[in-house]
Amino acid sequence: MAIDTISLIGKDGSLNILARDTISVMINNEKYTADKGKTILQIINENNIEHPQICYVPEVDPIQTCDTCIVEVDGKLVRSCSTVAEDGMYIDLSSSPAQAAQTEAMDRILENHLLYCTVCDNNNGNCKLHNTAEMMGIAHQKYPYRPKVTTDQVDMSHPFYRYDPNQCIGCGQCVEVCQSLQVNETISIDWEAEIPRVIWDDGVAINDSSCVGCGQCVTICPCNALMEKSMLGEAGYMTGLDEEMLNPMIDLVKEVEPDYTTIFAVSEVEAAMRDTRTVKTKTVCTFCGVGCSFEVWTKDRKILKVQPSHDAPVNAISTCVKGKFGWDFVNSEERITTPLIRKDGAFVEASWDEALDLVASKLGGIKEQYGKGSVGFISSSKITNEENYVIQKMARQIFETNNVDNCSRYCQSPATDGLFRTVGMGGDAGTIKDIAKAGLVIIVGANPAEGHPVLATRVKRAHKYHGQKLIVADLRKNEMAERSDIFISPKQGTDQVWLMAVTKYMIDQGWHDQKFIEENVHFFDDFNTVLEKYTLDYAEKHTGIKRDTLVEIAEMIRDADGTCVLWGMGVTQNTGGSDTSAAISNLLLATGNYRREGAGAYPLRGHNNVQGACDQGTLPGWLPGYQHVTDDVARAKYEKAYGVTIDSTPGLDNIQMLHSIDEGKMRAMYLVGEDMALVDSNANHVHDILSKLDFFVVQDIFLSRTAQYADVILPGVPSLEKNGTFTNTERRVQRLYQALPELGNAKQDWWITQEIANRLGANWSYSHPSEIMAEMASLSPLFAGATYDNLEGWNSFLWGSHSGESTPLLYVDGFNFPDKKARFALSDWSKPVEFPEEYDLHINNGRMLEHFHEGNMTNKSKGIQSKVPEIFVEVSPQLAEERGIQDGSLVRLVSPYGAVKLNALVTDRVKANELFLPMNSVDKDSAINFLTGPAMDARTHTPAYKQTMVRMEVIRVDGERPLPSINHRNKKRNPQNGVEVERKWNRPGYVHLTTH
Amino acid sequence: MAQPIKIIQKKELTAEELQQQKLEELKSLLTDNKEALDKMMGIAGELNDLGVLEAASAMLQAKDKIAKIALGQVTREPVTNLVNVLMGATGAMMSADPKATETVVKSSIAGLHEANEHLKSNKKTGVRDFMKAMNDPDINRAVGFGIHFLRGMGKALKHEDNH
């Protein structure tokens, strides 16, 4: 064994020089060096040595069901996937006993599977079973194929995928990823059955199970047992034949019993043909801030499937139901595909020239007539970085205003503010890997299992298998709360109190990190003064959390090897959202949980590019790359590049722009990809404001509620029709490639902005988003390394260094202040908004797993709609009993600002007088923001959506339960320790292939 | 006050406009691919003269029926048996040593020739002639070949039985 150093250049371009323990092994008489602790199979794969491994999944622990990876080590047969290599080991991959064992293992597998590859939809060159059998030179099978069930038992019940037990080889990869990676704990193998097969929950139909439809099982299936329904009959040239034709063809293949090499040769020809027709394009998901990347397979405009890859830096093979299956909106007939101009009470189709000329002349004219601040710009967290950049550039260069903002104002601005004040950068401290690595994860006011599903899987896995502890603070008992070690429900708007009390208690006990504070943080004494009143008793009084529980939380932080705090809208959408975010950062600073792996602050960005929209300067106070407009040097740089004088005063944010419109100062607005009329608080008020605009331009893919107020609607395109980059919650910039042509006459969003700007004399000449990124990077040191070359394919870049290097972990060289020291934020808790007594119920709101945001993309998916067809309000069993209501009762909820009417769902996810209204509604009768009011976070003006009280009127008692019985929330999971291969080995008559 | 509206007035093209639009598309397609189209027209003309196009057209129209008939035929047991026999025989032949096979085949032909000559002579063969013949090195070689052939075949049959 030796110790040397290695230089690792990560996918993200980061350079790490590490000391490592290495070993040497002999494989097939050749010497290989590897890191200590690696399994034999890992070494084989690292060195690109061809070797069978049907059930190997790098993201999970060895599954050990297939036995095809058996090797001979010093005379013994062992599974290479589960045997850790030792120094000096002699490994033979192809000795006679090893080969015999591998072949026998494959024979046992093929007993369960019919190789009719040419007429199989999985014959796309990446079928693991096909490729392995071919690699092993398998010509015939020793054991004849035997079906497990009759053909009518193929499970087609789920809207998105099917399971064919008769093609299932029982390798258990689907089980392992469901139990141990997604940790939804639905799938298992009934090892005790006469012929083992995969089952859902206790053996129910898939659609009646606790399956959340994440699709990881389908992605990982090495054959065609689990298939996306969108592939069936579509992927192959002959797979679309009707059963009358297809079945005789499969029978023919069976009857003639050809040598498999013949089948493989023919099927490979057909797979090569498919390759010319099926286009596989890497993209980045549009449904949340996690930043999953995957290939999307298309045939003309049809989306055949989404295929994740082990190479994807964030998610690897993981997806959620939306990312895997929720793309119907792209081809929806409701897409706007031609520019529309308001004329006489209707939108009339227009040519691009007509629409753009009108937009330019009107916006330009209003600026001329009313001055620089008379036009406002609202950019989008769904469009690309490049598109955000040109929007802020148009605002600042052409309209000479800083009145530009994006929808982070509605969600994440307080988190960014809290981080800027304390540690100096508005981004997650590390990556999703740090979250998985932490000893303790604390989730405050967020529901990542539904809002950030793939990120949540990493916490669930670490918690289930790797001893990670989990604390959840939320009003509602969501899935993460169910899984937590401690679940607290502080009174609404009091998170800052318990966070400060825990911090004070830890300092009082001497459990803080004095050395870290002395070396890294200012204002500790002042901070202690602020903390004085936040005793455990004070916290118990205001939050309702028992002091013993708070002590327990403090002890868990003390004992953890790294604490990560994850938070979301439950924190930020409060009057004290910024201060609570700062309190989180304070707690982490006090306990030394920054500047190290597996620790830090992680605000969970909600939209796919909410981080990027802010990074690109669609903010009233920030130029791209977080250079403040008050910074003379930075401003001068942009002034030189843009050839104009940039105002040194921050512009108006979303909320202020609405006030300005109300006051008659702002006369026109250009809004891209946001449904402000639904997502801003107090929607009735927004209606009045938008109606007052002299001229309103909306760029969107649908006729959103906001677009209905527009004078001109310009049809942009969704992510699958774009080239560009998104930046996820980790600060990771990733490229997306255009998978589909623009639908109809819709255009690239950056092109539209450029056309408007050029009509106003800009003279821009971007021909590709890469040119926009290059310009932005040249002006923003943080992004200097974010070139399209560096971002090619699966590569990515994490901003965080002023020298422009990729920076997975922030603050390694100190905090982002001139003296490299962080600052404790010195803010007191302020009480939440009070409502008149008649409004006796608190209404919370948030996302559902199946839907994205207000739902105007995901509601185009028939499959998703079948699982969540309508909106409802969650009511606790106690309240239901008290008010005499039940599932399906129709209730009216009335706040001081409006009313909604919808059906009740009685559930213990909420308690007492808490209500929960999912936010995926585009209907005035059920959208949450017809209830929310004008209160806002004092520092950032983010609406305090979460501080809303209502009264409830029962309109009708009887009604149908609004959540269908097939929804996973109605089911019970079936947790297991992965695939539990020991049960296979314990089957009577099982003959081991390894040496015992 | 701009009130929200949902009505979209689509520009409906008249039948003539639609036709004109399609003609324009076709025109540019033709001019862009003139050379290829000339060749295609030539080939199509010759196929038509031969009557191939008419037959192909009829077959295309009846494609489902024809495919079903064809599949029905090839999935019958005698046909699948034939395919299996052919594939088995081909496989076996492919695994034999081509040099040795050539020697055996040439020797068999020579043997046939000699045997034919013998038939023509109409001579009777007695037991003595048979015993004497075993001393003939050529005959001895052939008998030895036969005995060892039978031994090898017997071994292979035993191996198949065990499976």
PDB file of N, CA and C in Angstrom, chain A residues 287-360:
ATOM      1  N   PHE A 287     -38.432  22.132 -14.154  1.00  0.00           N
ATOM      2  CA  PHE A 287     -39.490  22.096 -13.141  1.00  0.00           C
ATOM      3  C   PHE A 287     -39.103  22.493 -11.714  1.00  0.00           C
ATOM      4  N   CYS A 288     -37.836  22.604 -11.387  1.00  0.00           N
ATOM      5  CA  CYS A 288     -37.507  23.138 -10.055  1.00  0.00           C
ATOM      6  C   CYS A 288     -36.039  23.515 -10.025  1.00  0.00           C
ATOM      7  N   GLY A 289     -35.556  23.967  -8.895  1.00  0.00           N
ATOM      8  CA  GLY A 289     -34.200  24.485  -8.810  1.00  0.00           C
ATOM      9  C   GLY A 289     -33.125  23.441  -8.578  1.00  0.00           C
ATOM     10  N   VAL A 290     -33.483  22.163  -8.525  1.00  0.00           N
ATOM     11  CA  VAL A 290     -32.471  21.138  -8.253  1.00  0.00           C
ATOM     12  C   VAL A 290     -31.480  21.032  -9.419  1.00  0.00           C
ATOM     13  N   GLY A 291     -31.979  21.204 -10.638  1.00  0.00           N
ATOM     14  CA  GLY A 291     -31.072  21.199 -11.790  1.00  0.00           C
ATOM     15  C   GLY A 291     -30.752  19.821 -12.323  1.00  0.00           C
ATOM     16  N   CYS A 292     -31.751  18.957 -12.368  1.00  0.00           N
ATOM     17  CA  CYS A 292     -31.530  17.635 -12.953  1.00  0.00           C
ATOM     18  C   CYS A 292     -31.259  17.798 -14.447  1.00  0.00           C
ATOM     19  N   SER A 293     -30.308  17.033 -14.941  1.00  0.00           N
ATOM     20  CA  SER A 293     -30.072  17.039 -16.379  1.00  0.00           C
ATOM     21  C   SER A 293     -30.263  15.622 -16.886  1.00  0.00           C
ATOM     22  N   PHE A 294     -30.648  15.517 -18.131  1.00  0.00           N
ATOM     23  CA  PHE A 294     -30.904  14.201 -18.731  1.00  0.00           C
ATOM     24  C   PHE A 294     -31.013  14.370 -20.232  1.00  0.00           C
ATOM     25  N   GLU A 295     -31.060  13.223 -20.913  1.00  0.00           N
ATOM     26  CA  GLU A 295     -31.315  13.273 -22.347  1.00  0.00           C
ATOM     27  C   GLU A 295     -32.810  13.170 -22.571  1.00  0.00           C
ATOM     28  N   VAL A 296     -33.277  13.894 -23.565  1.00  0.00           N
ATOM     29  CA  VAL A 296     -34.663  13.705 -23.968  1.00  0.00           C
ATOM     30  C   VAL A 296     -34.613  13.077 -25.356  1.00  0.00           C
ATOM     31  N   TRP A 297     -35.347  11.983 -25.500  1.00  0.00           N
ATOM     32  CA  TRP A 297     -35.371  11.258 -26.769  1.00  0.00           C
ATOM     33  C   TRP A 297     -36.596  11.699 -27.552  1.00  0.00           C
ATOM     34  N   THR A 298     -36.362  12.159 -28.765  1.00  0.00           N
ATOM     35  CA  THR A 298     -37.489  12.623 -29.566  1.00  0.00           C
ATOM     36  C   THR A 298     -37.511  11.943 -30.928  1.00  0.00           C
ATOM     37  N   LYS A 299     -38.719  11.810 -31.447  1.00  0.00           N
ATOM     38  CA  LYS A 299     -38.922  11.323 -32.822  1.00  0.00           C
ATOM     39  C   LYS A 299     -39.820  12.366 -33.468  1.00  0.00           C
ATOM     40  N   ASP A 300     -39.286  13.143 -34.371  1.00  0.00           N
ATOM     41  CA  ASP A 300     -39.986  14.346 -34.844  1.00  0.00           C
ATOM     42  C   ASP A 300     -40.344  15.181 -33.609  1.00  0.00           C
ATOM     43  N   ARG A 301     -41.621  15.504 -33.429  1.00  0.00           N
ATOM     44  CA  ARG A 301     -41.961  16.302 -32.234  1.00  0.00           C
ATOM     45  C   ARG A 301     -42.413  15.434 -31.063  1.00  0.00           C
ATOM     46  N   LYS A 302     -42.450  14.148 -31.273  1.00  0.00           N
ATOM     47  CA  LYS A 302     -42.909  13.280 -30.189  1.00  0.00           C
ATOM     48  C   LYS A 302     -41.786  13.050 -29.179  1.00  0.00           C
ATOM     49  N   ILE A 303     -42.124  13.224 -27.908  1.00  0.00           N
ATOM     50  CA  ILE A 303     -41.131  12.960 -26.866  1.00  0.00           C
ATOM     51  C   ILE A 303     -41.241  11.491 -26.480  1.00  0.00           C
ATOM     52  N   LEU A 304     -40.231  10.725 -26.881  1.00  0.00           N
ATOM     53  CA  LEU A 304     -40.279   9.287 -26.619  1.00  0.00           C
ATOM     54  C   LEU A 304     -40.026   8.991 -25.146  1.00  0.00           C
ATOM     55  N   LYS A 305     -39.000   9.636 -24.604  1.00  0.00           N
ATOM     56  CA  LYS A 305     -38.761   9.447 -23.179  1.00  0.00           C
ATOM     57  C   LYS A 305     -37.677  10.399 -22.679  1.00  0.00           C
ATOM     58  N   VAL A 306     -37.602  10.475 -21.376  1.00  0.00           N
ATOM     59  CA  VAL A 306     -36.513  11.196 -20.713  1.00  0.00           C
ATOM     60  C   VAL A 306     -35.578  10.142 -20.137  1.00  0.00           C
ATOM     61  N   GLN A 307     -34.306  10.240 -20.496  1.00  0.00           N
ATOM     62  CA  GLN A 307     -33.329   9.222 -20.092  1.00  0.00           C
ATOM     63  C   GLN A 307     -32.197   9.862 -19.291  1.00  0.00           C
ATOM     64  N   PRO A 308     -32.259   9.742 -17.979  1.00  0.00           N
ATOM     65  CA  PRO A 308     -31.162  10.290 -17.158  1.00  0.00           C
ATOM     66  C   PRO A 308     -29.875   9.485 -17.348  1.00  0.00           C
ATOM     67  N   SER A 309     -28.790  10.040 -16.861  1.00  0.00           N
ATOM     68  CA  SER A 309     -27.488   9.416 -17.101  1.00  0.00           C
ATOM     69  C   SER A 309     -26.661   9.423 -15.816  1.00  0.00           C
ATOM     70  N   HIS A 310     -25.830   8.412 -15.673  1.00  0.00           N
ATOM     71  CA  HIS A 310     -24.904   8.388 -14.528  1.00  0.00           C
ATOM     72  C   HIS A 310     -23.988   9.617 -14.556  1.00  0.00           C
ATOM     73  N   ASP A 311     -23.839  10.221 -15.734  1.00  0.00           N
ATOM     74  CA  ASP A 311     -22.932  11.370 -15.874  1.00  0.00           C
ATOM     75  C   ASP A 311     -23.537  12.690 -15.382  1.00  0.00           C
ATOM     76  N   ALA A 312     -24.844  12.716 -15.162  1.00  0.00           N
ATOM     77  CA  ALA A 312     -25.475  13.978 -14.758  1.00  0.00           C
ATOM     78  C   ALA A 312     -24.941  14.392 -13.386  1.00  0.00           C
ATOM     79  N   PRO A 313     -24.364  15.601 -13.256  1.00  0.00           N
ATOM     80  CA  PRO A 313     -23.639  15.937 -12.024  1.00  0.00           C
ATOM     81  C   PRO A 313     -24.523  16.097 -10.781  1.00  0.00           C
ATOM     82  N   VAL A 314     -25.773  16.412 -10.956  1.00  0.00           N
ATOM     83  CA  VAL A 314     -26.631  16.619  -9.784  1.00  0.00           C
ATOM     84  C   VAL A 314     -27.442  15.371  -9.472  1.00  0.00           C
ATOM     85  N   ASN A 315     -28.143  14.884 -10.458  1.00  0.00           N
ATOM     86  CA  ASN A 315     -29.154  13.865 -10.209  1.00  0.00           C
ATOM     87  C   ASN A 315     -28.738  12.463 -10.608  1.00  0.00           C
ATOM     88  N   ALA A 316     -27.692  12.314 -11.408  1.00  0.00           N
ATOM     89  CA  ALA A 316     -27.325  10.993 -11.962  1.00  0.00           C
ATOM     90  C   ALA A 316     -28.570  10.357 -12.574  1.00  0.00           C
ATOM     91  N   ILE A 317     -29.017   9.214 -12.061  1.00  0.00           N
ATOM     92  CA  ILE A 317     -30.156   8.534 -12.703  1.00  0.00           C
ATOM     93  C   ILE A 317     -31.496   8.964 -12.124  1.00  0.00           C
ATOM     94  N   SER A 318     -31.489   9.914 -11.202  1.00  0.00           N
ATOM     95  CA  SER A 318     -32.735  10.260 -10.500  1.00  0.00           C
ATOM     96  C   SER A 318     -33.540  11.316 -11.250  1.00  0.00           C
ATOM     97  N   THR A 319     -34.839  11.204 -11.099  1.00  0.00           N
ATOM     98  CA  THR A 319     -35.774  12.199 -11.626  1.00  0.00           C
ATOM     99  C   THR A 319     -36.975  12.232 -10.689  1.00  0.00           C
ATOM    100  N   CYS A 320     -37.877  13.175 -10.927  1.00  0.00           N
ATOM    101  CA  CYS A 320     -39.186  13.110 -10.268  1.00  0.00           C
ATOM    102  C   CYS A 320     -40.227  12.926 -11.358  1.00  0.00           C
ATOM    103  N   VAL A 321     -41.470  12.820 -10.969  1.00  0.00           N
ATOM    104  CA  VAL A 321     -42.525  12.522 -11.943  1.00  0.00           C
ATOM    105  C   VAL A 321     -42.633  13.605 -13.013  1.00  0.00           C
ATOM    106  N   LYS A 322     -42.360  14.845 -12.630  1.00  0.00           N
ATOM    107  CA  LYS A 322     -42.483  15.932 -13.614  1.00  0.00           C
ATOM    108  C   LYS A 322     -41.339  15.863 -14.630  1.00  0.00           C
ATOM    109  N   GLY A 323     -40.122  15.730 -14.122  1.00  0.00           N
ATOM    110  CA  GLY A 323     -38.969  15.703 -15.017  1.00  0.00           C
ATOM    111  C   GLY A 323     -38.962  14.482 -15.912  1.00  0.00           C
ATOM    112  N   LYS A 324     -39.443  13.372 -15.409  1.00  0.00           N
ATOM    113  CA  LYS A 324     -39.430  12.136 -16.201  1.00  0.00           C
ATOM    114  C   LYS A 324     -40.606  12.082 -17.178  1.00  0.00           C
ATOM    115  N   PHE A 325     -41.757  12.564 -16.723  1.00  0.00           N
ATOM    116  CA  PHE A 325     -42.949  12.315 -17.537  1.00  0.00           C
ATOM    117  C   PHE A 325     -43.795  13.555 -17.858  1.00  0.00           C
ATOM    118  N   GLY A 326     -43.459  14.711 -17.288  1.00  0.00           N
ATOM    119  CA  GLY A 326     -44.423  15.826 -17.329  1.00  0.00           C
ATOM    120  C   GLY A 326     -44.254  16.816 -18.466  1.00  0.00           C
ATOM    121  N   TRP A 327     -43.904  16.356 -19.660  1.00  0.00           N
ATOM    122  CA  TRP A 327     -43.536  17.281 -20.732  1.00  0.00           C
ATOM    123  C   TRP A 327     -44.618  17.500 -21.778  1.00  0.00           C
ATOM    124  N   ASP A 328     -45.805  17.043 -21.524  1.00  0.00           N
ATOM    125  CA  ASP A 328     -46.879  17.184 -22.530  1.00  0.00           C
ATOM    126  C   ASP A 328     -47.121  18.640 -22.912  1.00  0.00           C
ATOM    127  N   PHE A 329     -46.856  19.552 -21.996  1.00  0.00           N
ATOM    128  CA  PHE A 329     -47.158  20.962 -22.274  1.00  0.00           C
ATOM    129  C   PHE A 329     -46.409  21.492 -23.501  1.00  0.00           C
ATOM    130  N   VAL A 330     -45.264  20.876 -23.779  1.00  0.00           N
ATOM    131  CA  VAL A 330     -44.445  21.378 -24.886  1.00  0.00           C
ATOM    132  C   VAL A 330     -45.204  21.274 -26.216  1.00  0.00           C
ATOM    133  N   ASN A 331     -45.969  20.206 -26.361  1.00  0.00           N
ATOM    134  CA  ASN A 331     -46.726  20.027 -27.605  1.00  0.00           C
ATOM    135  C   ASN A 331     -48.202  20.361 -27.428  1.00  0.00           C
ATOM    136  N   SER A 332     -48.524  21.071 -26.374  1.00  0.00           N
ATOM    137  CA  SER A 332     -49.923  21.387 -26.107  1.00  0.00           C
ATOM    138  C   SER A 332     -50.515  22.288 -27.193  1.00  0.00           C
ATOM    139  N   GLU A 333     -51.747  22.008 -27.524  1.00  0.00           N
ATOM    140  CA  GLU A 333     -52.434  22.856 -28.513  1.00  0.00           C
ATOM    141  C   GLU A 333     -52.710  24.245 -27.951  1.00  0.00           C
ATOM    142  N   GLU A 334     -52.549  24.376 -26.652  1.00  0.00           N
ATOM    143  CA  GLU A 334     -52.788  25.693 -26.044  1.00  0.00           C
ATOM    144  C   GLU A 334     -51.584  26.626 -26.159  1.00  0.00           C
ATOM    145  N   ARG A 335     -50.477  26.108 -26.684  1.00  0.00           N
ATOM    146  CA  ARG A 335     -49.300  26.978 -26.865  1.00  0.00           C
ATOM    147  C   ARG A 335     -49.650  28.174 -27.751  1.00  0.00           C
ATOM    148  N   ILE A 336     -49.091  29.325 -27.429  1.00  0.00           N
ATOM    149  CA  ILE A 336     -49.219  30.472 -28.323  1.00  0.00           C
ATOM    150  C   ILE A 336     -48.081  30.358 -29.331  1.00  0.00           C
ATOM    151  N   THR A 337     -48.423  30.392 -30.609  1.00  0.00           N
ATOM    152  CA  THR A 337     -47.382  30.174 -31.615  1.00  0.00           C
ATOM    153  C   THR A 337     -47.298  31.315 -32.632  1.00  0.00           C
ATOM    154  N   THR A 338     -48.068  32.351 -32.404  1.00  0.00           N
ATOM    155  CA  THR A 338     -48.039  33.520 -33.289  1.00  0.00           C
ATOM    156  C   THR A 338     -48.171  34.770 -32.421  1.00  0.00           C
ATOM    157  N   PRO A 339     -47.478  35.840 -32.757  1.00  0.00           N
ATOM    158  CA  PRO A 339     -47.662  37.072 -31.978  1.00  0.00           C
ATOM    159  C   PRO A 339     -49.135  37.506 -31.991  1.00  0.00           C
ATOM    160  N   LEU A 340     -49.568  38.052 -30.865  1.00  0.00           N
ATOM    161  CA  LEU A 340     -50.963  38.481 -30.739  1.00  0.00           C
ATOM    162  C   LEU A 340     -51.011  39.949 -30.331  1.00  0.00           C
ATOM    163  N   ILE A 341     -51.918  40.686 -30.947  1.00  0.00           N
ATOM    164  CA  ILE A 341     -52.091  42.110 -30.609  1.00  0.00           C
ATOM    165  C   ILE A 341     -53.536  42.338 -30.172  1.00  0.00           C
ATOM    166  N   ARG A 342     -53.691  43.033 -29.047  1.00  0.00           N
ATOM    167  CA  ARG A 342     -55.040  43.341 -28.544  1.00  0.00           C
ATOM    168  C   ARG A 342     -55.716  44.344 -29.491  1.00  0.00           C
ATOM    169  N   LYS A 343     -56.866  43.962 -30.021  1.00  0.00           N
ATOM    170  CA  LYS A 343     -57.640  44.874 -30.879  1.00  0.00           C
ATOM    171  C   LYS A 343     -59.118  44.654 -30.609  1.00  0.00           C
ATOM    172  N   ASP A 344     -59.797  45.682 -30.212  1.00  0.00           N
ATOM    173  CA  ASP A 344     -61.245  45.631 -30.021  1.00  0.00           C
ATOM    174  C   ASP A 344     -61.701  44.436 -29.174  1.00  0.00           C
ATOM    175  N   GLY A 345     -61.076  44.267 -28.018  1.00  0.00           N
ATOM    176  CA  GLY A 345     -61.548  43.248 -27.083  1.00  0.00           C
ATOM    177  C   GLY A 345     -61.151  41.829 -27.428  1.00  0.00           C
ATOM    178  N   ALA A 346     -60.221  41.683 -28.344  1.00  0.00           N
ATOM    179  CA  ALA A 346     -59.748  40.327 -28.667  1.00  0.00           C
ATOM    180  C   ALA A 346     -58.263  40.385 -29.031  1.00  0.00           C
ATOM    181  N   PHE A 347     -57.612  39.238 -28.937  1.00  0.00           N
ATOM    182  CA  PHE A 347     -56.237  39.159 -29.419  1.00  0.00           C
ATOM    183  C   PHE A 347     -56.265  38.721 -30.879  1.00  0.00           C
ATOM    184  N   VAL A 348     -55.574  39.484 -31.706  1.00  0.00           N
ATOM    185  CA  VAL A 348     -55.581  39.193 -33.130  1.00  0.00           C
ATOM    186  C   VAL A 348     -54.176  38.756 -33.548  1.00  0.00           C
ATOM    187  N   GLU A 349     -54.114  37.691 -34.333  1.00  0.00           N
ATOM    188  CA  GLU A 349     -52.809  37.197 -34.780  1.00  0.00           C
ATOM    189  C   GLU A 349     -52.117  38.241 -35.657  1.00  0.00           C
ATOM    190  N   ALA A 350     -50.805  38.331 -35.481  1.00  0.00           N
ATOM    191  CA  ALA A 350     -50.056  39.345 -36.216  1.00  0.00           C
ATOM    192  C   ALA A 350     -48.726  38.760 -36.678  1.00  0.00           C
ATOM    193  N   SER A 351     -48.082  39.433 -37.602  1.00  0.00           N
ATOM    194  CA  SER A 351     -46.745  39.002 -38.026  1.00  0.00           C
ATOM    195  C   SER A 351     -45.740  39.472 -36.978  1.00  0.00           C
ATOM    196  N   TRP A 352     -44.559  38.878 -36.999  1.00  0.00           N
ATOM    197  CA  TRP A 352     -43.534  39.299 -36.049  1.00  0.00           C
ATOM    198  C   TRP A 352     -43.165  40.770 -36.250  1.00  0.00           C
ATOM    199  N   ASP A 353     -43.011  41.167 -37.506  1.00  0.00           N
ATOM    200  CA  ASP A 353     -42.632  42.559 -37.762  1.00  0.00           C
ATOM    201  C   ASP A 353     -43.673  43.518 -37.195  1.00  0.00           C
ATOM    202  N   GLU A 354     -44.933  43.174 -37.452  1.00  0.00           N
ATOM    203  CA  GLU A 354     -46.017  44.030 -36.973  1.00  0.00           C
ATOM    204  C   GLU A 354     -45.973  44.144 -35.435  1.00  0.00           C
ATOM    205  N   ALA A 355     -45.829  42.995 -34.775  1.00  0.00           N
ATOM    206  CA  ALA A 355     -45.856  42.983 -33.307  1.00  0.00           C
ATOM    207  C   ALA A 355     -44.620  43.685 -32.727  1.00  0.00           C
ATOM    208  N   LEU A 356     -43.452  43.375 -33.284  1.00  0.00           N
ATOM    209  CA  LEU A 356     -42.221  43.954 -32.737  1.00  0.00           C
ATOM    210  C   LEU A 356     -42.146  45.458 -32.995  1.00  0.00           C
ATOM    211  N   ASP A 357     -42.595  45.862 -34.160  1.00  0.00           N
ATOM    212  CA  ASP A 357     -42.608  47.299 -34.464  1.00  0.00           C
ATOM    213  C   ASP A 357     -43.509  48.040 -33.469  1.00  0.00           C
ATOM    214  N   LEU A 358     -44.640  47.414 -33.187  1.00  0.00           N
ATOM    215  CA  LEU A 358     -45.585  48.048 -32.260  1.00  0.00           C
ATOM    216  C   LEU A 358     -44.984  48.140 -30.846  1.00  0.00           C
ATOM    217  N   VAL A 359     -44.382  47.029 -30.404  1.00  0.00           N
ATOM    218  CA  VAL A 359     -43.781  47.000 -29.062  1.00  0.00           C
ATOM    219  C   VAL A 359     -42.687  48.069 -28.959  1.00  0.00           C
ATOM    220  N   ALA A 360     -41.808  48.104 -29.960  1.00  0.00           N
ATOM    221  CA  ALA A 360     -40.691  49.052 -29.913  1.00  0.00           C
ATOM    222  C   ALA A 360     -41.201  50.494 -29.929  1.00  0.00           C
TER     223      ALA A 360
END
